[in-house]
Every structure is written in structure tokens, then in C-alpha cells.
Amino acid sequence: MGFWLRMKSCVVIFFLVSLISSDTAAPPPGIKVRITEKVKDLGLMYLKGLVNREFLIENEDFLIKSVTLTKLQIDPAQVDFRFQDKIGLQFEIRDLNFALQLQREKNVQFFKKFKIDKGTTIFTGEGVRAMILVRMNQNPKGHLNVEIGKEDCKINADSIRTKSTGFVGKVLDKFKSLTKHFFKKKICPALQPMINDKLKDLSTMRTVHEGRQLDLDYSLSSDIAVTSRSLDMSFKGLMSVRGQAVDTDSIRPGKEPVFTETNKMIYVGISEFFFNGAAMAIYKSGPFEVNVPKLEGLKSVVNLLLGAVGIQPSCKLDMNVKFEASRLIPVIKTPKCNVETQKIIGKIVVGAAKAILYFVDKWFDEGIPIPLPTDLSFIDAKTQFEEGYLVVGGSLNFIPLQSSSNAGG
């Protein structure tokens, strides 16, 4: 079973017919993502992939300028990851050992800039225990937002040590009890604003095709839904031409994707609303006027011939999808039209439909980005078609940007 679009008065309407709907209700999400409890092992892989990667801190007022996780030792059996029904995610970690390298630098302005500190601090922890409950919701701008309450985060350690260079670092090394107090009391309150600052900077618009100025809206369309076995996120998944408003009531909505299982690591649901919105955006981006001007004359001929003989051809096409890394690749098969292909009009209709599909395929040869971190790839994908939507289930593979030799397990 596949998605299909009809073509009526001319081949250009291939992009528009089946998009029009009188239903004024809110459209379904274009894309839904389900994450299941099977992502636990992936989380451990992700943590280990952070080893030896430097994270810059771009705050001039902050003493620490960069943080590098240089060592991480953790037994997978000592990590518990679970979903809390209608609440969020709970993490529990026991007996973790780590080492951080902190690059410090602090300048003050007094007539001219003076450097009052510069050096390195090696921050190590042993026997670390942490329990963190993360509540997730949608903020007014459609971004993912997290809440970590005071009672939802507890971090402690058997041993916390620092070894520093520079005058300020040497002073810091003297106050061991202060360092442990900072680790126990100050990290939890810092987590929520730190995570949300990163989340709000993530763009909810992704460019699908720069030349056609086609963008895809990845803002959340509803709050996060959490059960004891999975977490579901709904995204608008609306494609548009940059700078142009979209009348969603004019797009045939299809149905909201429904997930019925949790035995795979991840599921991606894509509704007919997504494909129909993409078709509308492609049409509005002016493909004929810009990319294939020679079809302008053909379009006029088709209009004239169809109008003269009163024919309203309809074309049906089958489409599948595949994934490459974190991108969805549409796979469109040759259209089947209800015209006699032996006749000149039929040949024109089918030929023009094939030409359009050829250019659409070229525009999306790099695929459509799915809202996943760049280090994650969708693998072992299996597609199931339903009435008005499709669901792709599979696993995620973590490919770190660089190797991590100090990640123990």
C-alpha cells in the first residue's frame, strides 16, 4: 500500500489534488517519534562517546572556558534508565568514576584588560551516585523544555579531588570540603538552565533544499506523552517556502500516526499531512518557472488538449521510504495514470508526470532531515503503511565524532 496523489486538469495539479480539505480541525503532526526503553544501551554508548571531546563555554563572565571529559568508568549493570508514566525520564547511576579537565581563564577590565587567572584544573570523582528525574514539556515557542525539581536530583560521591595549575587553581585545591560541597549542592540546580539554554538555541526550522528555499518546521505540536515503556514526541513536520505563510486548512491532513508496539528502539511516524504539505511547498516554489522552463510550453499544450476533450486524468503512484543516517529518503515508483498511454494525450500526461517525479527525486537526493542528533543513525528500518500514514521502526546506532580511548565499561 502506498501514498498517492491525483492529477486532474493538468500535470501540475499532481502537486495539489488531494491536498484540499474542508476539515478545519487542527492538522495532525507531520512527524511523530517514539523512543522506547531499549535506548538504555545507546545512552551508555553516548556517554562514552563524550570522552576526550572538548566543550567550549562561551560566557565571558565565567571562569571556566572549556570542559573535557577525559575519563569515564561505569558498569552498565549500575545504570538504571526508565520512563515514569505521565512524568518523564528517570536516571539512576551508581559507582561511576570520572575525570574532567577544566580550562580556566578570567580577565577584568580596569582601564585596560588584566588577566587575573589562567590555568588548568583536573577534577576527578570516584564512587559517584546520581538519581535524576527529568520532566519534559513543550514551551510556548514549540521547543522541548525540561524541568528538574529540587527533590528530583540528588548527586553525591565517595571522593572528589582537584589538581590545578595557576594561583587561583592552587587556592581551590586547598579547600577540598568546599569542592565536594559544590559538587553535591550546585550541580543539580545548574542542570535545568544549562539544558534549556541549549534546547532554546536549537532551530526548529531545517533547510530541506536551499536552492528551492524549502524549509521544514520541526517545532513540537503538542506536549510530550510518556508511558512506563515509551516516550512520544509530535512535530509539526510542515514544509514551506521560506518567507511564505502556509494555509494548513488547504492541505489534506490524513491521519495522525499511531504507534502500536514498543519492541524496537525507535519508531518514526509520518502522516499524509507531511507529504501533502511537501507537495504544496514544491508547487509553490515554482519548479517549472525556474528548473524546467521547457515544460512551460508542454503545460500549456496539456491544458489546451485536456480542456478541449474534457478529460480529467488521474494518476496513482506508490512510494516507499528508506533511511540513510538521520535522513529520510523518499522512493517514488513510476506513476500509473488512468489514460490510454497509446494516445498522444496519455503519453503527454504520463511523460510529464515522470518528468516531475525525476526533478522531485533530484531535489531530495540528500533526503529529508529527521529530528535526531547528528551522532545517531537510523538502522534496521522496517516500514509499515497504514491508511493516512506510515510508521518506520528500527534501531539507533551511535557513531561518535572521534574515538574515545578512556571510556571504560
Coordinates of C-alpha atoms in Angstrom, one line a residue, residues 36-255:
T36 CA 11.4 3.1 23.9
E37 CA 13.1 1.8 27.0
K38 CA 15.6 0.0 24.7
V39 CA 17.6 3.2 24.3
K40 CA 19.4 2.5 27.6
D41 CA 22.4 0.9 26.0
L42 CA 22.5 3.7 23.5
G43 CA 22.7 6.2 26.3
L44 CA 25.7 4.4 27.7
M45 CA 27.3 4.5 24.3
Y46 CA 26.6 8.2 24.0
L47 CA 28.2 8.9 27.4
K48 CA 31.3 7.0 26.5
G49 CA 31.4 8.9 23.1
L50 CA 31.8 12.1 25.0
V51 CA 35.2 11.1 26.4
N52 CA 38.0 13.3 25.0
R53 CA 35.7 15.8 23.4
E54 CA 36.1 19.4 24.4
F55 CA 33.0 21.5 25.1
L56 CA 33.6 25.3 24.9
I57 CA 31.8 27.7 27.3
E58 CA 31.1 31.0 25.5
N59 CA 30.4 33.1 28.6
E60 CA 33.0 35.8 29.1
D61 CA 31.9 36.2 32.8
F62 CA 32.5 32.5 33.6
L63 CA 35.8 31.4 35.0
I64 CA 35.8 28.1 33.1
K65 CA 36.3 28.4 29.3
S66 CA 36.1 24.7 28.3
V67 CA 35.4 21.3 29.8
T68 CA 36.8 18.0 28.5
L69 CA 35.7 14.6 29.9
T70 CA 39.0 12.7 30.0
K71 CA 37.9 9.5 31.8
L72 CA 34.6 7.7 32.3
Q73 CA 34.3 4.3 34.1
I74 CA 30.9 2.8 34.6
D75 CA 29.4 -0.6 34.9
P76 CA 26.3 -1.0 32.7
A77 CA 24.7 -3.0 35.5
Q78 CA 24.9 0.0 37.7
V79 CA 22.9 2.2 35.4
D80 CA 19.1 2.3 35.6
F81 CA 17.1 4.2 33.0
R82 CA 13.3 4.1 33.0
F83 CA 10.3 6.1 31.9
Q84 CA 7.9 7.4 34.6
D85 CA 4.3 7.3 33.4
K86 CA 3.0 10.8 32.6
I87 CA 6.1 12.4 34.1
G88 CA 9.3 11.9 32.2
L89 CA 12.7 10.1 32.4
Q90 CA 14.4 8.8 35.5
F91 CA 18.2 8.1 35.6
E92 CA 20.0 6.3 38.4
I93 CA 23.8 5.8 38.3
R94 CA 25.9 4.1 40.9
D95 CA 29.6 3.7 41.3
L96 CA 30.7 6.0 38.5
N97 CA 34.3 7.3 38.2
F98 CA 35.2 10.3 36.0
A99 CA 37.8 12.9 35.3
L100 CA 37.3 16.4 33.9
Q101 CA 39.8 18.8 32.5
L102 CA 38.8 22.4 33.1
Q103 CA 40.5 25.2 31.2
R104 CA 40.3 28.4 33.3
E105 CA 40.8 32.0 32.3
K106 CA 39.5 35.2 33.9
N107 CA 40.1 38.8 32.8
V108 CA 39.0 42.1 34.4
Q109 CA 38.7 45.5 32.8
F110 CA 40.3 48.4 34.7
F111 CA 41.5 51.0 32.2
K112 CA 42.8 48.0 30.3
K113 CA 42.2 44.3 30.4
F114 CA 44.1 42.4 33.2
K115 CA 44.3 38.6 33.3
I116 CA 43.8 37.5 36.9
D117 CA 43.7 33.8 36.4
K118 CA 44.7 31.2 33.8
G119 CA 45.3 27.6 34.3
T120 CA 44.0 24.0 34.2
T121 CA 42.1 22.1 36.8
I122 CA 41.8 18.3 36.8
F123 CA 38.5 17.5 38.5
T124 CA 38.1 13.8 39.5
G125 CA 35.3 11.9 41.2
E126 CA 35.0 8.3 42.4
G127 CA 32.1 6.4 43.6
V128 CA 29.6 8.9 42.1
R129 CA 25.9 8.2 42.7
A130 CA 23.2 10.2 41.0
M131 CA 19.4 10.0 40.7
I132 CA 17.8 12.5 38.4
L133 CA 14.1 12.7 37.3
V134 CA 13.7 14.9 34.1
R135 CA 10.2 16.2 33.3
M136 CA 9.7 17.3 29.8
N137 CA 7.2 19.6 28.1
Q138 CA 6.6 22.0 25.3
N139 CA 7.3 25.6 25.7
P140 CA 5.2 28.4 24.0
K141 CA 7.7 28.6 21.1
G142 CA 7.4 24.8 20.3
H143 CA 10.8 23.9 21.8
L144 CA 11.4 21.0 24.1
N145 CA 11.7 22.2 27.7
V146 CA 12.9 20.2 30.8
E147 CA 12.2 20.6 34.5
I148 CA 14.4 19.2 37.2
G149 CA 12.9 19.9 40.6
K150 CA 15.0 20.3 43.8
E151 CA 13.8 16.9 45.1
D152 CA 14.2 15.3 41.7
C153 CA 18.0 15.5 41.6
K154 CA 20.5 14.0 44.0
I155 CA 24.2 13.7 43.4
N156 CA 26.9 12.5 45.8
A157 CA 30.4 10.9 45.6
D158 CA 32.8 9.0 47.8
S159 CA 35.7 11.1 46.7
I160 CA 36.1 14.5 44.9
R161 CA 39.6 15.9 44.2
T162 CA 41.1 18.7 42.2
K163 CA 44.6 19.2 40.9
S164 CA 45.3 22.6 39.4
T165 CA 47.9 25.0 37.9
G166 CA 47.8 28.7 38.4
F167 CA 47.4 30.8 41.6
V168 CA 43.6 30.5 41.8
G169 CA 43.7 26.8 41.0
K170 CA 46.2 26.2 43.8
V171 CA 43.9 28.0 46.3
L172 CA 41.0 25.9 45.0
D173 CA 42.9 22.7 45.7
K174 CA 43.3 23.7 49.4
F175 CA 39.5 23.8 50.0
K176 CA 38.6 20.1 49.5
S177 CA 35.4 20.2 51.6
L178 CA 34.2 23.3 49.6
T179 CA 34.8 21.4 46.3
K180 CA 32.8 18.4 47.5
H181 CA 30.0 20.7 48.7
F182 CA 30.0 22.4 45.3
F183 CA 29.7 19.1 43.6
K184 CA 26.9 17.9 45.8
K185 CA 24.8 21.0 46.1
K186 CA 25.4 23.1 43.0
I187 CA 25.4 20.7 40.0
C188 CA 21.7 19.8 40.3
P189 CA 20.5 23.4 40.2
A190 CA 22.7 24.2 37.2
L191 CA 21.4 21.3 35.1
Q192 CA 18.0 22.6 34.2
P193 CA 19.0 26.1 33.0
M194 CA 22.1 24.6 31.2
I195 CA 20.0 22.1 29.3
N196 CA 17.2 24.5 28.5
D197 CA 19.7 27.1 27.2
K198 CA 21.0 24.5 24.8
L199 CA 17.5 23.5 23.8
K200 CA 16.2 27.0 23.1
D201 CA 19.2 27.6 20.8
L202 CA 18.2 24.7 18.6
S203 CA 16.5 25.8 15.5
T204 CA 13.0 24.3 14.8
M205 CA 13.4 25.0 11.1
R206 CA 15.6 22.8 9.0
T207 CA 16.6 23.5 5.4
V208 CA 15.5 20.7 3.1
H209 CA 16.5 22.3 -0.2
E210 CA 18.5 25.6 -0.2
G211 CA 18.1 26.3 -3.9
R212 CA 14.3 26.0 -3.7
Q213 CA 14.3 27.7 -0.3
L214 CA 12.3 24.8 1.2
D215 CA 12.3 24.6 5.0
L216 CA 10.8 22.1 7.4
D217 CA 9.2 23.1 10.7
Y218 CA 10.3 20.8 13.5
S219 CA 8.6 22.6 16.4
L220 CA 6.6 20.4 18.7
S221 CA 2.9 20.3 18.0
S222 CA 1.8 19.0 21.4
D223 CA 3.2 18.1 24.8
I224 CA 5.4 15.0 25.3
A225 CA 3.5 11.8 26.0
V226 CA 5.2 9.4 28.4
T227 CA 4.2 5.9 29.5
S228 CA 6.1 3.4 31.5
R229 CA 7.6 1.9 28.3
S230 CA 8.0 4.8 25.9
L231 CA 8.1 8.5 25.1
D232 CA 6.3 10.0 22.2
M233 CA 7.1 13.4 20.6
S234 CA 4.9 15.1 17.9
F235 CA 6.4 17.6 15.5
K236 CA 4.6 19.8 13.0
G237 CA 6.5 18.4 10.1
L238 CA 5.3 21.2 7.8
M239 CA 7.3 22.0 4.7
S240 CA 7.1 25.6 3.4
V241 CA 8.8 28.0 1.0
R242 CA 10.9 30.4 3.1
G243 CA 9.1 33.6 3.9
Q244 CA 5.7 32.4 2.7
A245 CA 2.8 31.7 5.0
V246 CA 1.1 28.3 4.8
D247 CA -2.7 27.8 5.0
T248 CA -2.8 24.4 6.7
D249 CA -6.6 24.2 6.2
S250 CA -5.9 23.8 2.5
I251 CA -3.7 20.7 3.0
R252 CA -5.4 17.3 3.2
P253 CA -4.5 16.1 6.7
G254 CA -4.6 12.3 6.5
K255 CA -4.4 10.7 10.0

